[in-house]
């Protein structure tokens, strides 16, 4: 359940009065009836980056009519789907500390706010929400016969209203993201060059030939710049505003990656003529870039100084204020480096698709959280209090060799192509890999290469060295996924992307082994041994089998559909045998039932909780903060928040569901 402070109560009541559609819980409607609860900071004085779940669609407006700008934020994906109000408490200048978000209703992709005629009008493709402050998002009306006006199917389709040509009639503007040429997956040659086309992002306008009360829209027209159709790298999110202060409307477009393009209007207010695009720049002369991708800009004078700023949401749910400096150089506005908004701490979150492990990282006797995420960072959340309900410090990014760890795909590190350049999808485990008494870190990522970060510090002050590859005693050339365009170096372990490398003593010989997917998606054991006084990692054995003694292939998919499995290894039921927990709607329990002919029989019992936390994936691990000797479940979800399930609140299964049947005879 959402826990309100005294201050938040007034905020919540206000939202309820204004919308009539307030739902319990900050992150969705079913949290109150399930055991899986969002982990809370429990630290009232703490402030953190303001964020919704996976993908932020910002709609700045004076929602409560008190004279300052609030943030309405739409989050379209699970499990935090919703539109949230972050009320501006006032008194904080341009960078107030916002209250935690309050869910007002359903979340929508491609949603936008248009400020026209003194009104805030909220649109989704082809439709407008009517009187949303009173009716929420329950009622919408059609605006046009087609929701997609583009000739191809589109992945993004953003509608807005403005007087494009200065005739006092409100026109339609539509930005579309066209992925037809891109094709999405597995299109590299042996040199790592992308053979498909780019993403496209076009902008249309539909002239209103009727009236504002009864609009009639003329056929669509492509907005041109420099004599050609505006075309940016997907997800254009067009923002028309007078950025250079000359009285006409210029254009700023975002893109699927991290940059923005500026198109100067060299014509007039009534006859716009756009010059070729140029990258939006900061005051120091460098390109304006966001920390992550899937950026959604909205133009508004946030600080009230008379020039047009940008409010930009990105994939990890954070939102930045990008201030216009008031300076225009060669017709182009200059902006301040993005500054992310802050809020009072509520749920513990680390980006998007967080991948936590619980470990006493700092040697103070309680379990902290170390986590990866889509951005390729690795973060530490320090346990400040211990006990059953810990109090948490704000997350901080870990460093290796003195630099913040950030693994990114770059132009060719993702099998799904260069549009994923800023993603890393770090997954990890923590264990004493070199058996020197200090916890090290093993990391997999979007690259599918398993790395070891050795702890060079002390038990209470970890200090990570630069990454080095995990090596295997291969009998011949190292294997790799067949779609991987690059070859392993030396004895390097290259396997499925975005899968957890679980470092654990599985065999009970006091040597840390590795359990994870092999290069073909089978769950495998990489056993450790000592040879000549040195530790050596043996090639994988597919010892994990189902009830019919078939090796368990957790993902038979290829290329972009491969890997993606997040696992944990723990004795869930306390029978002395190590089970496997696997990502699912939350986490599936694969029970270690018995050993047959040297193989481990795993039976998929079912999910441990009721609540659906995934449409892409979750990432499970176990904790025992209450110290009762029973493993509890901690999950990282797509929205980046962590979710906790006490052992005794997990779903119970009958003995038959937990017992492996005899193998069927093969025909």
PDB file of N, CA and C in Angstrom, residues 13 51 66 130 230 238-239 275 281 393 526 530 532 581 652:
ATOM      1  N   UNK A  13      -5.542  14.329  -1.283  1.00  0.00           N
ATOM      2  CA  UNK A  13      -6.920  14.784  -1.238  1.00  0.00           C
ATOM      3  C   UNK A  13      -7.201  15.758  -2.362  1.00  0.00           C
ATOM      4  N   UNK A  51      10.918  10.155 -10.684  1.00  0.00           N
ATOM      5  CA  UNK A  51      10.786   9.161 -11.746  1.00  0.00           C
ATOM      6  C   UNK A  51       9.481   8.392 -11.616  1.00  0.00           C
ATOM      7  N   UNK A  66      -2.606  26.590  -8.793  1.00  0.00           N
ATOM      8  CA  UNK A  66      -2.038  27.416  -7.737  1.00  0.00           C
ATOM      9  C   UNK A  66      -0.946  28.349  -8.240  1.00  0.00           C
ATOM     10  N   UNK A 130     -11.521  14.482 -22.693  1.00  0.00           N
ATOM     11  CA  UNK A 130     -12.453  15.577 -22.440  1.00  0.00           C
ATOM     12  C   UNK A 130     -12.477  15.903 -20.954  1.00  0.00           C
ATOM     13  N   UNK A 230      11.281  16.758 -42.991  1.00  0.00           N
ATOM     14  CA  UNK A 230      11.922  16.551 -41.695  1.00  0.00           C
ATOM     15  C   UNK A 230      12.019  15.052 -41.437  1.00  0.00           C
ATOM     16  N   UNK A 238       7.561  16.230 -31.989  1.00  0.00           N
ATOM     17  CA  UNK A 238       7.773  17.606 -32.441  1.00  0.00           C
ATOM     18  C   UNK A 238       7.273  18.643 -31.444  1.00  0.00           C
ATOM     19  N   UNK A 239       8.121  19.641 -31.171  1.00  0.00           N
ATOM     20  CA  UNK A 239       7.777  20.753 -30.286  1.00  0.00           C
ATOM     21  C   UNK A 239       7.958  22.049 -31.062  1.00  0.00           C
ATOM     22  N   UNK A 275      14.785  25.798 -42.066  1.00  0.00           N
ATOM     23  CA  UNK A 275      16.120  25.483 -42.533  1.00  0.00           C
ATOM     24  C   UNK A 275      16.481  24.046 -42.150  1.00  0.00           C
ATOM     25  N   UNK A 281      22.365  22.501 -29.062  1.00  0.00           N
ATOM     26  CA  UNK A 281      23.648  22.627 -28.388  1.00  0.00           C
ATOM     27  C   UNK A 281      23.506  23.244 -27.014  1.00  0.00           C
ATOM     28  N   UNK A 393      19.754   4.057   1.993  1.00  0.00           N
ATOM     29  CA  UNK A 393      20.375   5.252   1.441  1.00  0.00           C
ATOM     30  C   UNK A 393      20.029   5.361  -0.035  1.00  0.00           C
ATOM     31  N   UNK A 526      28.925 -24.356 -14.989  1.00  0.00           N
ATOM     32  CA  UNK A 526      30.346 -24.200 -15.251  1.00  0.00           C
ATOM     33  C   UNK A 526      31.058 -24.484 -13.923  1.00  0.00           C
ATOM     34  N   UNK A 530      40.633 -26.708  -8.993  1.00  0.00           N
ATOM     35  CA  UNK A 530      42.001 -26.223  -8.851  1.00  0.00           C
ATOM     36  C   UNK A 530      42.914 -27.110  -9.667  1.00  0.00           C
ATOM     37  N   UNK A 532      46.983 -27.336 -10.579  1.00  0.00           N
ATOM     38  CA  UNK A 532      48.312 -26.774 -10.358  1.00  0.00           C
ATOM     39  C   UNK A 532      48.298 -25.571  -9.440  1.00  0.00           C
ATOM     40  N   UNK A 581      15.415 -19.994  -9.217  1.00  0.00           N
ATOM     41  CA  UNK A 581      14.319 -19.056  -9.410  1.00  0.00           C
ATOM     42  C   UNK A 581      14.544 -18.361 -10.746  1.00  0.00           C
ATOM     43  N   UNK A 652       1.511 -21.108  -1.932  1.00  0.00           N
ATOM     44  CA  UNK A 652       1.768 -22.463  -1.448  1.00  0.00           C
ATOM     45  C   UNK A 652       1.315 -23.471  -2.502  1.00  0.00           C
TER      46      UNK A 652
END
